[in-house]
């Protein structure tokens, strides 16, 4: 089980004011103190373990987990966690259709890559300064919004969301596409909207970082195991492909069978027909 003391030190147990609570969070609330709901961290620790096992299973199969958290308190932790685990992320702004209209989003990503190439190979410098400035502003805007999902070519296999009230559009798209969702749910949210709720403070940097950190290590281990297995399979396939070629080169060449030369039959000399034997003379 996750360390309850570490969660306590990070302030994961602090919920919202009691007047802002969602009754569906009742089972995860330990008590109310000074007008603030206190979350039951024993349940939170259990939820973290369940979510971590689920995400580990997704990554172990080569699946993608999209991390989403655009509020200021979550941006850095979301980006660091996603980069550490090799997963896509959105930490600036959720663009409508990021999942439900991914083909259109991919066109913008293609444009971003094109501008990056122009910058690196010097073609951008061929434009006048005003055009260069416009192109760089466009690149910067695209990079901020889309760099985290540049390698996302299809819908993710799971999503991790910080603050489902703020990220309601992302949650709606995930539910529409039936993408399993793991989320930190505070006392003012509806935990039934997600598949793997983690009751906790979604407003404090330390709290968000603590929860993300708890699910990171299993994902890193799963990713390393998956990469190692994939590399081994590639090597085996390469060896199998090389084996027939090597055997063919090693085999002695079969001697060429020469066809016998066709000879023109010599014409047999024509023998003269024997002359009739002379009759014996009469005595």
Coordinates of C-alpha atoms in Angstrom, one line a residue:
X1 CA 0.0 0.0 0.0
X2 CA 1.1 3.6 -0.7
X3 CA 2.7 5.4 2.3
X4 CA -0.1 7.1 4.1
X5 CA 2.3 9.3 6.1
X6 CA 3.8 10.7 2.9
X7 CA 0.3 11.5 1.6
X8 CA -0.4 13.2 4.9
X9 CA 2.8 15.3 4.8
X10 CA 1.9 16.4 1.2
X11 CA -1.5 17.6 2.3
X12 CA -3.5 15.1 0.1
X13 CA -6.1 14.9 2.9
X14 CA -7.3 18.5 2.6
X15 CA -10.6 18.8 0.8
X16 CA -12.8 21.8 0.0
X17 CA -15.1 23.8 2.2
X18 CA -18.0 21.7 3.5
X19 CA -20.5 23.9 1.8
X20 CA -19.0 23.0 -1.6
X21 CA -19.0 19.3 -1.2
X22 CA -20.4 16.7 -3.6
X23 CA -22.5 14.2 -1.6
X24 CA -21.2 11.4 -3.9
X25 CA -17.8 11.9 -2.2
X26 CA -19.2 11.0 1.2
X27 CA -17.7 7.6 1.5
X28 CA -14.2 9.0 1.0
X29 CA -14.5 11.7 3.7
X30 CA -13.1 11.0 7.1
X31 CA -14.5 14.1 8.9
X32 CA -15.2 17.8 8.7
X33 CA -12.7 20.1 10.6
X34 CA -13.0 23.9 10.8
X35 CA -15.4 23.9 7.9
X36 CA -13.1 21.8 5.7
X37 CA -13.6 18.2 4.7
X38 CA -10.8 15.8 5.6
X39 CA -10.3 12.9 3.1
X40 CA -9.7 9.4 4.4
X41 CA -6.1 8.7 3.3
X42 CA -6.3 5.0 4.0
X43 CA -8.9 4.7 1.2
X44 CA -6.8 7.1 -1.0
X45 CA -3.7 4.9 -0.6
X46 CA -5.8 1.8 -1.7
X47 CA -7.1 3.8 -4.7
X48 CA -3.6 4.8 -5.7
X49 CA -2.4 1.2 -5.6
X50 CA -5.3 0.1 -7.8
X51 CA -4.8 2.9 -10.3
X52 CA -1.0 2.3 -10.4
X53 CA -1.6 -1.4 -11.1
X54 CA -4.0 -0.5 -13.9
X55 CA -1.7 2.0 -15.5
X56 CA 1.2 -0.4 -15.2
X57 CA -0.8 -3.0 -17.1
X58 CA -1.6 -0.5 -19.8
X59 CA 2.1 0.5 -20.3
X60 CA 3.3 -3.1 -20.0
X61 CA 1.3 -3.8 -23.2
X62 CA 2.8 -0.8 -25.0
X63 CA -0.3 1.3 -24.5
X64 CA -0.4 5.1 -24.2
X65 CA -1.5 7.0 -21.1
X66 CA -2.5 10.6 -21.7
X67 CA -1.7 12.9 -18.7
X68 CA -4.0 16.0 -18.5
X69 CA -3.7 18.9 -16.1
X70 CA -3.8 22.5 -17.3
X71 CA -4.2 24.4 -14.0
X72 CA -1.1 26.2 -12.9
X73 CA -0.6 23.9 -9.8
X74 CA -0.5 20.8 -12.0
X75 CA 1.4 21.9 -15.2
X76 CA 4.9 21.1 -14.1
X77 CA 4.1 17.8 -12.4
X78 CA 2.1 16.6 -15.3
X79 CA 4.8 17.4 -17.8
X80 CA 7.6 15.9 -15.7
X81 CA 5.6 12.7 -15.0
X82 CA 4.7 12.2 -18.6
X83 CA 8.2 12.8 -19.8
X84 CA 9.6 10.5 -17.2
X85 CA 7.3 7.7 -18.1
X86 CA 7.5 8.3 -21.9
X87 CA 3.8 9.2 -22.2
X88 CA 1.9 12.0 -24.0
X89 CA 0.6 15.0 -22.0
X90 CA -1.5 18.2 -22.2
X91 CA -0.5 20.9 -19.6
X92 CA -1.4 24.2 -21.3
X93 CA -4.8 24.1 -22.9
X94 CA -7.2 21.3 -23.9
X95 CA -8.2 22.0 -27.5
X96 CA -11.7 20.8 -28.4
X97 CA -11.4 17.5 -30.4
X98 CA -8.0 16.5 -29.2
X99 CA -9.2 13.0 -29.1
X100 CA -12.6 13.0 -30.9
X101 CA -11.1 14.9 -33.9
X102 CA -7.6 13.7 -33.8
X103 CA -7.1 13.7 -37.6
X104 CA -7.5 17.5 -37.6
X105 CA -5.2 17.9 -34.7
X106 CA -2.6 15.7 -36.5
X107 CA -2.6 18.3 -39.4
X108 CA -1.6 21.0 -36.9
X109 CA 1.1 18.7 -35.5
X110 CA 2.4 18.1 -39.1
X111 CA 2.5 21.9 -39.6
X112 CA 4.5 22.2 -36.3
X113 CA 7.0 19.6 -37.5
X114 CA 7.3 21.3 -40.8
X115 CA 8.1 24.7 -39.2
X116 CA 10.7 23.0 -36.9
X117 CA 12.4 21.5 -39.9
X118 CA 12.5 24.9 -41.6
X119 CA 14.1 26.4 -38.5
X120 CA 16.7 23.7 -38.2
X121 CA 17.8 23.5 -41.9
X122 CA 17.9 27.2 -42.4
X123 CA 15.1 27.6 -44.8
X124 CA 13.3 30.0 -42.4
X125 CA 16.2 32.4 -42.6
X126 CA 15.5 32.9 -46.3
X127 CA 12.3 34.8 -45.5
X128 CA 12.3 38.5 -44.7
X129 CA 12.4 39.4 -41.0
X130 CA 8.7 40.1 -40.7
X131 CA 7.8 36.7 -42.2
X132 CA 10.3 35.0 -40.0
X133 CA 8.8 36.6 -36.9
X134 CA 5.3 35.4 -38.0
X135 CA 6.5 31.9 -38.6
X136 CA 8.3 31.7 -35.3
X137 CA 5.3 32.9 -33.4
X138 CA 3.2 30.3 -35.1
X139 CA 5.7 27.6 -34.2
X140 CA 5.9 28.7 -30.6
X141 CA 2.1 28.7 -30.3
X142 CA 1.8 25.2 -31.8
X143 CA 4.7 23.9 -29.7
X144 CA 3.1 25.1 -26.5
X145 CA -0.2 23.5 -27.3
X146 CA 0.7 20.3 -29.2
X147 CA 4.3 19.3 -28.4
X148 CA 3.1 17.0 -25.6
X149 CA 1.0 14.9 -28.0
X150 CA 3.2 15.0 -31.1
X151 CA 3.6 11.2 -31.1
X152 CA -0.1 10.5 -30.3
X153 CA -1.4 8.9 -33.5
X154 CA -4.6 7.4 -32.2
X155 CA -6.7 7.6 -29.1
X156 CA -4.9 6.8 -25.9
X157 CA -5.4 3.6 -24.0
X158 CA -6.0 5.5 -20.7
X159 CA -6.1 9.0 -19.3
X160 CA -4.9 10.5 -16.1
X161 CA -6.7 13.8 -15.2
X162 CA -6.0 16.3 -12.5
X163 CA -9.2 18.2 -11.6
X164 CA -12.1 16.7 -13.6
X165 CA -14.2 19.9 -13.0
X166 CA -11.7 22.0 -14.8
X167 CA -10.9 19.4 -17.4
X168 CA -14.6 18.6 -18.1
X169 CA -14.0 18.7 -21.9
X170 CA -11.2 16.2 -21.8
X171 CA -13.3 14.0 -19.5
X172 CA -16.3 14.2 -21.9
X173 CA -14.2 13.2 -24.9
X174 CA -12.7 10.3 -23.0
X175 CA -16.1 9.0 -21.9
X176 CA -17.4 9.4 -25.5
X177 CA -14.5 7.3 -26.8
X178 CA -14.7 4.9 -23.8
X179 CA -11.2 5.6 -22.7
X180 CA -10.6 4.5 -19.1
X181 CA -9.9 7.5 -16.8
X182 CA -7.8 7.7 -13.7
X183 CA -8.3 11.0 -11.8
X184 CA -7.6 12.9 -8.6
X185 CA -11.1 13.7 -7.3
X186 CA -11.5 16.4 -4.7
X187 CA -14.5 16.6 -2.3
X188 CA -16.3 19.0 -4.7
X189 CA -16.4 16.5 -7.6
X190 CA -18.4 13.4 -8.7
X191 CA -16.1 10.3 -8.4
X192 CA -18.6 8.2 -10.4
X193 CA -17.6 9.9 -13.6
X194 CA -14.2 8.2 -13.7
X195 CA -13.1 4.6 -13.7
X196 CA -10.3 4.9 -11.2
X197 CA -11.0 7.8 -8.8
X198 CA -8.2 8.8 -6.3
X199 CA -9.7 10.9 -3.5
X200 CA -7.4 13.8 -2.8
X201 CA -6.5 17.4 -2.8
X202 CA -6.3 18.5 -6.5
X203 CA -5.4 22.1 -5.7
X204 CA -2.0 21.9 -4.0
X205 CA 1.2 21.4 -5.9
X206 CA 2.7 19.0 -3.3
X207 CA -0.5 16.9 -3.2
X208 CA -0.6 16.5 -7.0
X209 CA 3.1 15.7 -7.2
X210 CA 2.7 13.1 -4.4
X211 CA -0.1 11.3 -6.1
X212 CA 1.6 11.4 -9.5
X213 CA 4.8 10.2 -8.0
X214 CA 3.0 7.2 -6.5
X215 CA 1.9 5.9 -9.9
X216 CA 5.1 6.8 -11.7
X217 CA 7.6 4.1 -10.6
X218 CA 5.4 1.1 -11.6
X219 CA 4.9 2.7 -15.0
X220 CA 8.6 3.3 -15.5
X221 CA 9.3 -0.4 -14.6
X222 CA 6.6 -1.6 -17.0
X223 CA 7.9 0.7 -19.8
X224 CA 11.4 -0.6 -19.3
X225 CA 10.3 -4.2 -19.4
X226 CA 8.2 -3.6 -22.5
X227 CA 11.1 -1.9 -24.3
X228 CA 13.4 -4.7 -23.4
X229 CA 11.0 -7.3 -24.7
X230 CA 10.4 -5.4 -27.9
X231 CA 14.1 -5.1 -28.5
X232 CA 14.6 -8.8 -27.9
X233 CA 11.8 -9.7 -30.4
X234 CA 13.4 -7.4 -33.0
X235 CA 16.7 -9.1 -32.6
X236 CA 15.1 -12.5 -32.9
X237 CA 13.3 -11.5 -36.0
X238 CA 16.5 -10.1 -37.5
X239 CA 18.4 -13.3 -36.8
X240 CA 15.7 -15.4 -38.4
X241 CA 15.7 -13.2 -41.4
X242 CA 19.5 -13.4 -41.7
X243 CA 19.7 -17.2 -41.2
X244 CA 18.3 -18.3 -44.6
X245 CA 20.5 -15.8 -46.4
X246 CA 23.6 -17.0 -44.6
X247 CA 22.7 -20.6 -45.3
X248 CA 22.2 -19.9 -48.9
X249 CA 25.6 -18.2 -49.1
X250 CA 27.4 -21.1 -47.3
X251 CA 25.9 -23.8 -49.5
X252 CA 28.2 -25.0 -52.4
X253 CA 27.0 -24.0 -55.8
X254 CA 25.6 -26.8 -57.8
X255 CA 27.7 -27.6 -60.9
X256 CA 26.1 -26.5 -64.1
X257 CA 24.9 -29.5 -66.1
X258 CA 26.0 -29.1 -69.7
X259 CA 23.7 -30.3 -72.4
X260 CA 25.4 -32.6 -74.9
X261 CA 26.2 -30.9 -78.1
X262 CA 24.0 -31.8 -80.9
X263 CA 26.0 -33.5 -83.7
X264 CA 25.0 -33.7 -87.2
X265 CA 24.8 -37.4 -88.2
X266 CA 27.4 -38.3 -90.7
X267 CA 25.9 -39.6 -93.9
X268 CA 26.7 -43.2 -94.3
X269 CA 28.3 -44.0 -97.7
X270 CA 25.8 -45.4 -100.1
X271 CA 26.8 -49.0 -101.0
X272 CA 26.2 -50.0 -104.6
X273 CA 23.7 -52.7 -105.1
X274 CA 25.5 -56.1 -105.7
X275 CA 25.4 -57.2 -109.3
X276 CA 23.6 -60.3 -110.0
X277 CA 25.9 -63.3 -110.0
X278 CA 26.8 -64.5 -113.5
X279 CA 25.2 -67.8 -114.3
X280 CA 27.7 -70.7 -114.6
X281 CA 28.7 -71.6 -118.1
X282 CA 27.4 -74.9 -119.4
X283 CA 29.9 -77.6 -119.8

